[in-house]
Tab-separated table of C-alpha atoms in Angstrom:
chain	number	residue	atom	x	y	z
A	6	ARG	CA	-48.997	-37.413	49.487
A	7	PHE	CA	-46.224	-36.864	46.561
A	8	GLN	CA	-44.411	-38.905	44.465
A	9	VAL	CA	-40.411	-37.698	44.075
A	10	MET	CA	-38.500	-38.983	40.824
A	11	ARG	CA	-34.931	-39.004	40.675
A	12	ARG	CA	-33.354	-37.990	36.919
A	13	SER	CA	-29.966	-37.431	35.706
A	14	LYS	CA	-28.562	-33.957	35.488
A	15	LEU	CA	-28.181	-34.142	31.859
A	16	ALA	CA	-31.469	-35.078	31.360
A	17	VAL	CA	-32.718	-31.942	33.346
A	18	VAL	CA	-30.425	-29.480	31.802
A	19	GLU	CA	-31.092	-30.704	28.369
A	20	ASP	CA	-35.114	-30.256	29.355
A	21	LEU	CA	-34.456	-26.794	30.356
A	22	GLN	CA	-32.546	-25.740	27.387
A	23	ARG	CA	-35.351	-27.064	25.151
A	24	ALA	CA	-37.955	-24.978	27.081
A	25	LEU	CA	-35.533	-22.054	27.573
A	26	ARG	CA	-35.830	-19.436	24.764
A	27	MET	CA	-32.864	-16.156	24.998
A	28	GLY	CA	-33.167	-13.491	22.244
A	29	GLU	CA	-31.390	-9.744	22.149
A	30	LYS	CA	-34.115	-7.309	22.287
A	31	GLY	CA	-33.046	-5.216	19.503
A	32	ALA	CA	-29.720	-5.940	17.454
A	33	GLY	CA	-26.683	-4.333	19.414
A	34	THR	CA	-28.685	-3.388	22.611
A	35	GLY	CA	-27.233	-5.871	25.229
A	36	VAL	CA	-30.739	-6.481	26.450
A	37	LEU	CA	-31.515	-10.012	26.602
A	38	ASN	CA	-35.145	-11.559	26.599
A	39	LEU	CA	-35.627	-15.106	28.491
A	40	THR	CA	-38.549	-17.267	28.311
A	41	LEU	CA	-39.520	-20.189	29.798
A	42	ASP	CA	-42.347	-22.852	28.753
A	43	GLY	CA	-43.610	-24.847	31.173
A	44	PRO	CA	-46.870	-26.577	32.676
A	45	ASP	CA	-46.181	-25.314	36.272
A	46	PRO	CA	-46.307	-21.120	35.994
A	47	VAL	CA	-44.565	-21.028	39.917
A	48	LEU	CA	-42.220	-23.514	38.941
A	49	ALA	CA	-41.406	-21.848	35.766
A	50	THR	CA	-41.184	-17.903	37.540
A	51	THR	CA	-39.028	-19.333	40.188
A	52	THR	CA	-36.612	-21.327	37.870
A	53	LEU	CA	-36.154	-18.698	35.530
A	54	GLN	CA	-35.698	-15.974	38.351
A	55	ALA	CA	-33.042	-18.698	39.714
A	56	ILE	CA	-31.444	-18.724	35.896
A	57	ALA	CA	-31.215	-15.041	36.234
A	58	ASP	CA	-29.714	-14.757	39.334
A	59	THR	CA	-27.282	-17.247	38.806
A	60	TYR	CA	-26.085	-15.436	35.665
A	61	VAL	CA	-25.449	-11.805	37.466
A	62	ARG	CA	-23.955	-13.807	40.072
A	63	SER	CA	-21.792	-15.612	37.832
A	64	ASN	CA	-20.789	-12.064	35.987
A	65	VAL	CA	-19.747	-10.551	39.329
A	66	GLU	CA	-17.403	-13.612	40.484
A	67	ARG	CA	-16.051	-13.725	36.635
A	68	ARG	CA	-15.008	-10.355	36.878
A	69	SER	CA	-13.800	-10.613	40.273
A	70	GLU	CA	-11.749	-13.468	39.401
A	71	GLU	CA	-10.144	-11.808	36.418
A	72	ALA	CA	-9.378	-8.766	38.571
A	73	GLY	CA	-7.591	-10.826	40.886
A	74	ARG	CA	-5.538	-12.531	38.137
A	75	THR	CA	-5.070	-9.262	36.479
A	76	LEU	CA	-4.062	-7.630	40.292
A	77	SER	CA	-1.423	-10.856	41.154
A	78	PHE	CA	0.473	-9.833	37.757
A	79	LEU	CA	0.436	-6.449	38.783
A	80	ASP	CA	2.021	-6.622	42.709
A	81	SER	CA	4.727	-8.829	40.903
A	82	GLN	CA	5.719	-6.119	38.417
A	83	LEU	CA	5.470	-3.158	40.831
A	84	PRO	CA	9.029	-4.289	42.739
A	85	GLY	CA	11.107	-4.388	39.729
A	86	LEU	CA	9.365	-0.933	38.603
A	87	ARG	CA	10.563	0.340	41.788
A	88	GLN	CA	14.137	-0.778	42.340
A	89	GLY	CA	14.309	0.573	38.018
A	90	LEU	CA	13.204	3.495	38.710
A	91	GLU	CA	15.597	4.077	42.208
A	92	GLN	CA	18.361	3.038	40.026
A	93	ALA	CA	17.660	5.362	36.834
A	94	GLU	CA	17.605	8.380	39.588
A	95	SER	CA	20.412	6.782	41.689
A	96	ALA	CA	22.349	7.286	37.655
A	97	LEU	CA	21.037	10.524	37.095
A	98	ARG	CA	22.429	12.102	40.864
A	99	ASP	CA	26.001	10.302	40.101
A	100	TYR	CA	26.137	11.929	36.585
A	101	ARG	CA	25.456	15.017	38.057
A	102	ALA	CA	27.349	14.832	41.149
A	103	GLY	CA	30.636	14.231	38.857
A	104	LYS	CA	29.514	16.388	35.529
A	105	GLY	CA	27.352	19.380	37.268
A	106	GLY	CA	24.178	20.516	35.414
A	107	VAL	CA	24.040	20.344	31.636
A	108	ASP	CA	21.620	22.839	30.290
A	109	LEU	CA	19.079	20.886	27.343
A	110	GLY	CA	18.758	22.800	24.061
A	111	LEU	CA	15.117	23.191	22.627
A	112	GLU	CA	16.185	20.333	20.313
A	113	THR	CA	17.550	17.613	22.453
A	114	GLN	CA	14.410	18.951	25.066
A	115	ALA	CA	11.894	17.808	22.161
A	116	VAL	CA	13.757	14.939	21.687
A	117	LEU	CA	13.396	14.404	25.103
A	118	ASN	CA	9.922	14.647	25.587
A	119	ARG	CA	8.529	12.759	22.682
A	120	SER	CA	10.813	10.170	23.498
A	121	VAL	CA	9.761	9.776	26.984
A	122	ASP	CA	6.228	9.614	25.534
A	123	LEU	CA	6.643	6.844	23.179
A	124	ASP	CA	8.273	4.913	25.918
A	125	LYS	CA	5.280	5.519	28.333
A	126	ASP	CA	2.829	4.540	25.476
A	127	LEU	CA	5.187	1.560	25.245
A	128	SER	CA	5.060	0.493	28.908
A	129	THR	CA	1.661	1.044	28.568
A	130	LEU	CA	0.455	-1.240	25.806
A	131	ALA	CA	2.925	-3.837	26.801
A	132	LEU	CA	0.805	-4.152	30.047
A	133	GLU	CA	-2.514	-3.617	28.061
A	134	ARG	CA	-0.867	-6.832	25.834
A	135	SER	CA	-0.227	-8.613	29.165
A	136	GLU	CA	-3.456	-8.364	30.815
A	137	LEU	CA	-5.141	-9.838	27.255
A	138	ARG	CA	-2.881	-12.490	26.831
A	139	GLN	CA	-4.466	-13.861	30.750
A	140	ARG	CA	-7.521	-14.054	28.677
A	141	PHE	CA	-7.009	-14.576	24.663
A	142	THR	CA	-4.651	-16.302	22.691
A	143	GLU	CA	-1.425	-14.748	20.613
A	144	HIS	CA	-3.733	-14.382	17.558
A	145	HIS	CA	-6.366	-12.606	18.883
A	146	PRO	CA	-7.655	-9.470	16.586
A	147	LEU	CA	-6.906	-7.631	20.177
A	148	ILE	CA	-3.808	-8.591	20.645
A	149	VAL	CA	-2.437	-8.308	16.946
A	150	ALA	CA	-3.716	-4.760	16.938
A	151	THR	CA	-1.659	-4.031	20.020
A	152	GLU	CA	1.490	-5.424	18.886
A	153	ARG	CA	1.377	-3.774	15.388
A	154	LYS	CA	0.396	-0.339	17.321
A	155	MET	CA	4.094	-0.926	19.718
A	156	ALA	CA	5.953	-1.889	16.353
A	157	ARG	CA	4.710	1.255	15.063
A	158	LEU	CA	6.096	3.220	18.357
A	159	ARG	CA	9.589	1.202	18.380
A	160	THR	CA	9.812	2.681	14.645
A	161	GLU	CA	9.274	6.106	16.013
A	162	ARG	CA	11.499	5.552	18.915
A	163	SER	CA	14.249	3.872	16.889
A	164	ALA	CA	14.505	6.972	15.086
A	165	LEU	CA	14.282	9.565	17.766
A	166	ASP	CA	17.691	7.351	19.236
A	167	THR	CA	18.985	8.101	16.164
A	168	ARG	CA	18.486	12.237	16.445
A	169	LEU	CA	19.993	11.431	19.689
A	170	LYS	CA	23.072	10.141	18.845
A	171	ARG	CA	23.697	13.517	16.429
A	172	ILE	CA	23.621	15.666	19.545
A	173	PRO	CA	26.937	16.101	21.937
A	174	ASP	CA	28.068	13.881	24.649
A	175	ALA	CA	27.404	15.963	27.554
A	176	GLU	CA	24.019	16.390	26.550
A	177	ARG	CA	22.494	13.272	25.303
A	178	VAL	CA	24.002	11.399	28.096
A	179	SER	CA	21.884	13.504	30.512
A	180	ALA	CA	19.033	13.716	27.947
A	181	GLN	CA	18.809	9.818	28.478
A	182	LEU	CA	19.482	9.909	32.022
A	183	THR	CA	16.893	11.900	32.232
A	184	ARG	CA	14.001	10.502	30.231
A	185	ASP	CA	15.015	6.719	31.864
A	186	VAL	CA	13.903	8.661	34.946
A	187	LYS	CA	10.778	10.232	33.410
A	188	VAL	CA	9.702	6.948	32.108
A	189	ALA	CA	10.517	4.582	35.319
A	190	ASN	CA	8.660	7.145	37.619
A	191	GLU	CA	5.911	7.488	35.062
A	192	LEU	CA	5.379	3.777	34.854
A	193	TYR	CA	5.900	3.403	38.462
A	194	ILE	CA	2.710	5.516	39.023
A	195	LEU	CA	0.523	3.933	36.269
A	196	LEU	CA	0.661	0.288	37.222
A	197	ASN	CA	0.361	1.410	40.868
A	198	ASN	CA	-3.213	3.424	40.088
A	199	LYS	CA	-4.086	0.348	37.960
A	200	ALA	CA	-3.072	-1.856	40.864
A	201	GLN	CA	-5.335	0.411	43.238
A	202	GLU	CA	-8.377	0.123	40.388
A	203	TYR	CA	-8.286	-3.528	40.609
A	204	ARG	CA	-8.071	-4.132	44.439
A	205	VAL	CA	-11.437	-1.814	44.363
A	206	LEU	CA	-12.855	-3.955	41.589
A	207	LYS	CA	-11.909	-7.342	42.846
A	208	SER	CA	-13.048	-6.293	46.386
A	209	SER	CA	-16.507	-5.006	44.940
A	210	THR	CA	-19.570	-6.183	43.371
A	211	ILE	CA	-19.156	-4.165	40.206
A	212	THR	CA	-20.997	-5.740	37.153
A	213	ASN	CA	-22.112	-5.137	34.152
A	214	ALA	CA	-24.841	-7.455	34.031
A	215	ARG	CA	-28.341	-6.615	35.817
A	216	LEU	CA	-31.518	-7.641	36.048
A	217	ILE	CA	-34.070	-5.330	34.688
A	218	ASP	CA	-37.382	-7.160	35.219
A	219	ALA	CA	-38.822	-9.599	37.260
A	220	PRO	CA	-39.787	-12.738	35.819
A	221	VAL	CA	-43.769	-12.604	35.427
A	222	VAL	CA	-46.441	-15.241	34.190
A	223	THR	CA	-48.495	-14.825	31.167
A	224	ARG	CA	-52.154	-13.666	31.288
A	225	LEU	CA	-53.291	-16.355	28.943
A	226	PRO	CA	-51.433	-19.998	28.482
A	227	VAL	CA	-49.283	-20.455	25.839
A	228	ARG	CA	-49.914	-24.139	24.947
A	229	PRO	CA	-51.731	-25.718	23.480
A	230	LEU	CA	-52.810	-23.308	21.029
A	231	LYS	CA	-56.389	-23.622	20.416
A	232	PRO	CA	-56.317	-22.638	16.421
A	233	ASP	CA	-54.008	-25.705	15.989
A	234	VAL	CA	-56.408	-27.611	18.361
A	235	PHE	CA	-59.504	-26.703	16.185
A	236	ALA	CA	-57.725	-27.427	12.760
A	237	VAL	CA	-56.795	-30.873	13.751
């Protein structure tokens, strides 16, 4: 014989919240300790195990969902980047076919290399910002910090563009076209590699949460406390 009692979901959740205690074992360790009080040791153990398993599974699902959103964004950007790379390569070929090869001086080469690095860094930060915007608002500290980095890089790139204007036309045009090809190529490779990483992450069960110890029942009852009972 047994009794069946119907209870609302909210009431069950509230009771569980009152009985469940959670705290970090040591500041900054990231290790959580869960304790569940209850009159039935078997039910308490199985409930706590279910809570831990659900947390780990939810963590996997959440990371997979985030990876899926980022992957969709990257896949939407790759065709445009590929087209931009082909256009930059075509423009450089046409220029060399009409003007012939142009030897770049040491100063021009130095400016070109630094300009390529800046454009690559700016593109990387723009990608990071787009990923962050899928999870946070515009005023989040991570997005604000990324915007500040991009502003500094834009200022430096503007100074380099000013230096390029003082270089003879033939060298300047060749340097700019070469830079466009290098930047487009590196950005396409960067996004393609990231897309591959997120494909692996989306299809795997990688998670940053795991269960260290299974729930166990204490050797002695925690309620009622005998000293308190005797005191009453």
